[in-house]
């Protein structure tokens, strides 16, 4: 019964996490359409990439005992592909200054993972010690990943708009945090459950901010639409006035 429960939570956790990793697709469709990264930050996606790399490594038999943490490998393997895609798209459409920022952040992140993987594989010969090393790094990175939206939340409170904090991302973050917290408790693994202790309250805070500032964003978008419509009407009136003046001029020339 306990094994079935763990498996069910793991499957649901995988589904929620894949949804979490896929949620930024909406954001990056906008980036591609506008060919600009606007005010979106690349930091959450780079930290997310490092998190996926570390927990994929943590779940492999090199670190864990056989395939005891196989669910971590599957979901974080998908996460690596998606997060890397986001970083590359961001780099492509970023300004020259933004490209330098992405490179200066991504290269050290990859070096940290490579060093951690090499040290854990060759400096330790016991699964428990390897899990302690990789899990500790993974725990710290996961906390940073869940805390990274704090910058966006500050912007939301300043601008009173949730434009740059997509609701699907916040919702998936909450579901994934809750499920992995439950799974970590069931398998008694602090390195799996630990990040969600921070992730759950932060995700709840994001949802609260959505409820509070969503109306303001809707009103702002409506105002923009009204302004564009008014501008279009003015242009139409100007065009009609120009046509009338032209007709009057032609008639006067014809009479003379």
Short mmCIF file of C-alpha atoms in Angstrom, two decimals:
data_model
loop_
_atom_site.label_atom_id
_atom_site.label_comp_id
_atom_site.label_asym_id
_atom_site.label_seq_id
_atom_site.Cartn_x
_atom_site.Cartn_y
_atom_site.Cartn_z
CA UNK A 1 0.00 0.00 0.00
CA UNK A 2 2.79 2.39 0.98
CA UNK A 3 4.70 1.59 -2.22
CA UNK A 4 1.59 2.23 -4.32
CA UNK A 5 1.06 5.57 -2.58
CA UNK A 6 4.68 6.59 -3.20
CA UNK A 7 4.39 5.63 -6.85
CA UNK A 8 1.13 7.56 -7.28
CA UNK A 9 2.60 10.70 -5.68
CA UNK A 10 5.76 10.34 -7.79
CA UNK A 11 3.72 10.13 -11.01
CA UNK A 12 1.61 13.16 -10.03
CA UNK A 13 4.78 14.99 -8.99
CA UNK A 14 6.36 14.23 -12.35
CA UNK A 15 3.29 15.51 -14.21
CA UNK A 16 3.18 18.72 -12.14
CA UNK A 17 6.92 19.30 -12.53
CA UNK A 18 6.84 18.77 -16.30
CA UNK A 19 3.96 21.26 -16.42
CA UNK A 20 6.07 23.64 -14.33
CA UNK A 21 9.01 23.31 -16.71
CA UNK A 22 6.71 23.69 -19.74
CA UNK A 23 4.80 26.71 -18.38
CA UNK A 24 7.40 29.29 -19.59
CA UNK A 25 6.62 28.26 -23.19
CA UNK A 26 3.92 30.96 -23.13
CA UNK A 27 6.53 33.52 -22.11
CA UNK A 28 9.02 32.43 -24.77
CA UNK A 29 6.38 32.44 -27.50
CA UNK A 30 5.97 36.10 -26.64
CA UNK A 31 9.76 36.61 -26.70
CA UNK A 32 10.00 34.99 -30.14
CA UNK A 33 6.99 36.93 -31.47
CA UNK A 34 8.33 40.28 -30.26
CA UNK A 35 11.98 39.32 -30.86
CA UNK A 36 12.82 40.85 -27.50
CA UNK A 37 13.34 39.55 -23.95
CA UNK A 38 11.66 42.74 -22.64
CA UNK A 39 11.90 42.83 -18.82
CA UNK A 40 11.93 39.06 -18.31
CA UNK A 41 14.90 37.72 -16.32
CA UNK A 42 17.05 34.78 -17.44
CA UNK A 43 18.20 33.94 -13.90
CA UNK A 44 15.26 31.62 -12.97
CA UNK A 45 15.85 29.49 -16.09
CA UNK A 46 19.61 29.19 -15.51
CA UNK A 47 19.07 28.22 -11.87
CA UNK A 48 16.36 25.80 -13.04
CA UNK A 49 18.84 24.22 -15.47
CA UNK A 50 21.39 23.68 -12.69
CA UNK A 51 18.68 22.25 -10.43
CA UNK A 52 17.64 19.73 -13.10
CA UNK A 53 21.25 18.73 -13.81
CA UNK A 54 22.01 18.12 -10.13
CA UNK A 55 18.86 16.13 -9.37
CA UNK A 56 19.20 14.04 -12.54
CA UNK A 57 22.71 13.18 -11.36
CA UNK A 58 21.37 12.59 -7.82
CA UNK A 59 18.81 10.08 -9.13
CA UNK A 60 21.26 8.07 -11.25
CA UNK A 61 22.77 4.84 -9.86
CA UNK A 62 26.16 6.56 -9.65
CA UNK A 63 24.91 8.56 -6.65
CA UNK A 64 21.74 6.84 -5.46
CA UNK A 65 21.45 3.16 -4.65
CA UNK A 66 20.48 1.47 -7.93
CA UNK A 67 17.26 3.08 -9.28
CA UNK A 68 15.67 4.06 -5.96
CA UNK A 69 15.23 7.64 -7.20
CA UNK A 70 14.28 6.91 -10.79
CA UNK A 71 11.34 9.43 -10.76
CA UNK A 72 13.90 12.21 -10.24
CA UNK A 73 15.80 11.14 -13.35
CA UNK A 74 12.76 11.15 -15.64
CA UNK A 75 11.29 14.51 -14.64
CA UNK A 76 14.61 16.35 -14.36
CA UNK A 77 15.80 14.87 -17.65
CA UNK A 78 12.84 16.54 -19.34
CA UNK A 79 13.59 19.67 -17.32
CA UNK A 80 17.16 19.83 -18.66
CA UNK A 81 15.93 19.86 -22.27
CA UNK A 82 13.29 22.54 -21.61
CA UNK A 83 15.38 24.81 -19.39
CA UNK A 84 18.32 24.66 -21.79
CA UNK A 85 15.97 25.59 -24.65
CA UNK A 86 14.72 28.61 -22.70
CA UNK A 87 18.25 29.79 -21.95
CA UNK A 88 19.26 29.47 -25.62
CA UNK A 89 16.15 31.34 -26.84
CA UNK A 90 16.74 34.07 -24.27
CA UNK A 91 20.37 34.35 -25.37
CA UNK A 92 19.36 34.60 -29.04
CA UNK A 93 16.91 37.46 -28.53
CA UNK A 94 18.75 39.29 -25.74
CA UNK A 95 20.55 42.59 -26.29
CA UNK A 96 24.37 42.48 -26.58
CA UNK A 97 24.60 43.41 -22.90
CA UNK A 98 22.02 40.74 -22.06
CA UNK A 99 23.99 38.09 -23.98
CA UNK A 100 27.07 38.84 -21.87
CA UNK A 101 24.98 38.52 -18.70
CA UNK A 102 23.57 35.16 -19.80
CA UNK A 103 27.02 33.81 -20.70
CA UNK A 104 28.63 35.05 -17.47
CA UNK A 105 25.88 33.34 -15.45
CA UNK A 106 25.53 30.09 -17.41
CA UNK A 107 29.22 29.17 -17.73
CA UNK A 108 29.92 29.19 -13.93
CA UNK A 109 26.70 27.25 -13.36
CA UNK A 110 27.79 24.49 -15.74
CA UNK A 111 31.26 24.45 -14.15
CA UNK A 112 29.70 23.99 -10.69
CA UNK A 113 27.72 21.00 -11.94
CA UNK A 114 30.73 19.41 -13.69
CA UNK A 115 32.93 19.80 -10.60
CA UNK A 116 30.21 18.37 -8.34
CA UNK A 117 29.67 15.39 -10.66
CA UNK A 118 33.39 14.60 -10.98
CA UNK A 119 34.08 14.93 -7.24
CA UNK A 120 31.07 12.82 -6.27
CA UNK A 121 31.95 10.10 -8.79
CA UNK A 122 35.67 9.79 -8.10
CA UNK A 123 36.39 11.24 -4.65
CA UNK A 124 33.73 9.20 -2.85
CA UNK A 125 33.12 5.46 -3.04
CA UNK A 126 29.97 5.24 -0.97
CA UNK A 127 26.41 6.04 -2.09
CA UNK A 128 25.55 7.70 1.21
CA UNK A 129 28.46 10.16 0.95
CA UNK A 130 27.72 10.87 -2.70
CA UNK A 131 24.07 11.55 -1.91
CA UNK A 132 25.12 13.86 0.91
CA UNK A 133 27.39 15.91 -1.37
CA UNK A 134 25.12 16.12 -4.44
CA UNK A 135 21.96 16.41 -2.35
CA UNK A 136 23.38 19.31 -0.32
CA UNK A 137 24.25 21.23 -3.49
CA UNK A 138 20.90 20.33 -5.01
CA UNK A 139 19.06 21.48 -1.88
CA UNK A 140 20.79 24.87 -1.97
CA UNK A 141 20.12 25.34 -5.69
CA UNK A 142 16.47 24.30 -5.32
CA UNK A 143 15.94 26.85 -2.56
CA UNK A 144 17.52 29.49 -4.84
CA UNK A 145 15.27 28.36 -7.71
CA UNK A 146 12.13 28.68 -5.60
CA UNK A 147 13.35 32.00 -4.18
CA UNK A 148 14.26 33.50 -7.58
CA UNK A 149 10.65 34.68 -8.25
CA UNK A 150 11.06 37.03 -5.26
CA UNK A 151 12.57 39.57 -7.66
CA UNK A 152 9.54 39.26 -9.93
CA UNK A 153 7.17 39.44 -6.95
CA UNK A 154 8.81 42.69 -5.87
CA UNK A 155 8.22 44.07 -9.37
CA UNK A 156 4.59 42.92 -9.23
CA UNK A 157 4.04 44.82 -5.98
CA UNK A 158 5.77 47.93 -7.35
CA UNK A 159 3.89 48.00 -10.66
CA UNK A 160 0.68 46.40 -9.33
CA UNK A 161 0.67 44.22 -12.44
CA UNK A 162 1.24 40.46 -12.85
CA UNK A 163 2.22 40.79 -16.51
CA UNK A 164 5.70 39.36 -15.91
CA UNK A 165 4.60 36.63 -13.47
CA UNK A 166 2.47 34.18 -15.52
CA UNK A 167 -0.32 32.44 -13.61
CA UNK A 168 0.34 28.95 -15.13
CA UNK A 169 3.92 29.11 -13.80
CA UNK A 170 2.78 30.04 -10.29
CA UNK A 171 0.06 27.37 -10.25
CA UNK A 172 2.37 24.59 -11.45
CA UNK A 173 5.00 25.70 -8.94
CA UNK A 174 2.50 25.28 -6.11
CA UNK A 175 1.32 21.83 -7.26
CA UNK A 176 4.86 20.54 -7.88
CA UNK A 177 6.08 21.82 -4.50
CA UNK A 178 3.20 20.18 -2.63
CA UNK A 179 3.62 16.83 -4.38
CA UNK A 180 7.41 16.62 -4.03
CA UNK A 181 7.15 17.64 -0.38
CA UNK A 182 4.75 14.74 0.11
CA UNK A 183 6.95 12.33 -1.87
CA UNK A 184 10.08 13.36 0.05
CA UNK A 185 8.34 12.76 3.35
CA UNK A 186 7.11 9.34 2.18
CA UNK A 187 10.58 8.17 1.13
CA UNK A 188 12.19 10.00 4.09
CA UNK A 189 14.65 11.91 1.93
CA UNK A 190 15.41 15.42 3.19
CA UNK A 191 17.08 16.38 -0.10
CA UNK A 192 13.87 15.69 -2.02
CA UNK A 193 11.45 17.20 0.52
CA UNK A 194 13.64 20.09 1.71
CA UNK A 195 13.32 22.49 -1.26
CA UNK A 196 9.52 22.29 -1.16
CA UNK A 197 9.50 23.55 2.43
CA UNK A 198 10.52 26.89 0.89
CA UNK A 199 8.71 26.34 -2.42
CA UNK A 200 5.19 25.86 -1.02
CA UNK A 201 4.86 29.17 0.90
CA UNK A 202 6.52 31.12 -1.95
CA UNK A 203 4.15 29.58 -4.49
CA UNK A 204 1.19 30.45 -2.24
CA UNK A 205 2.46 34.04 -2.03
CA UNK A 206 2.60 34.22 -5.84
CA UNK A 207 -1.01 33.03 -6.09
CA UNK A 208 -2.07 35.61 -3.50
CA UNK A 209 -0.37 38.35 -5.54
CA UNK A 210 -2.20 37.13 -8.65
CA UNK A 211 -5.53 37.40 -6.86
CA UNK A 212 -4.66 40.88 -5.60
CA UNK A 213 -3.19 42.46 -8.74
CA UNK A 214 -4.86 40.55 -11.56
CA UNK A 215 -7.75 43.07 -11.78
CA UNK A 216 -5.28 45.92 -12.09
CA UNK A 217 -3.58 44.16 -15.01
CA UNK A 218 -6.93 43.57 -16.74
CA UNK A 219 -7.90 47.23 -16.33
CA UNK A 220 -4.51 48.31 -17.67
CA UNK A 221 -4.84 46.05 -20.73
CA UNK A 222 -8.37 47.37 -21.32
CA UNK A 223 -7.09 50.94 -21.08
CA UNK A 224 -4.40 50.19 -23.63
CA UNK A 225 -7.03 48.74 -25.93
CA UNK A 226 -9.22 51.82 -25.54
CA UNK A 227 -6.29 54.10 -26.31
CA UNK A 228 -5.42 52.13 -29.44
CA UNK A 229 -9.06 52.21 -30.56
CA UNK A 230 -9.28 55.95 -29.91
CA UNK A 231 -6.06 56.49 -31.84
CA UNK A 232 -7.47 54.48 -34.75
CA UNK A 233 -10.70 56.50 -34.71
CA UNK A 234 -8.75 59.78 -34.73
CA UNK A 235 -6.68 58.58 -37.67
CA UNK A 236 -9.88 57.63 -39.48
CA UNK A 237 -11.43 61.06 -38.80
CA UNK A 238 -8.28 62.80 -40.02
CA UNK A 239 -8.39 60.73 -43.19
CA UNK A 240 -12.05 61.54 -43.80
CA UNK A 241 -11.42 65.28 -43.22
CA UNK A 242 -8.51 65.12 -45.67
CA UNK A 243 -10.74 63.49 -48.29
CA UNK A 244 -13.45 66.15 -47.81
CA UNK A 245 -10.93 68.96 -48.16
CA UNK A 246 -9.55 67.34 -51.30
CA UNK A 247 -13.03 67.02 -52.85
CA UNK A 248 -13.86 70.65 -52.04
CA UNK A 249 -10.59 71.80 -53.62
CA UNK A 250 -11.26 69.75 -56.76
CA UNK A 251 -14.78 71.19 -57.06
CA UNK A 252 -13.51 74.76 -56.70
CA UNK A 253 -10.85 74.15 -59.33
CA UNK A 254 -13.47 72.67 -61.65
CA UNK A 255 -15.82 75.66 -61.20
CA UNK A 256 -13.06 78.10 -61.92
#
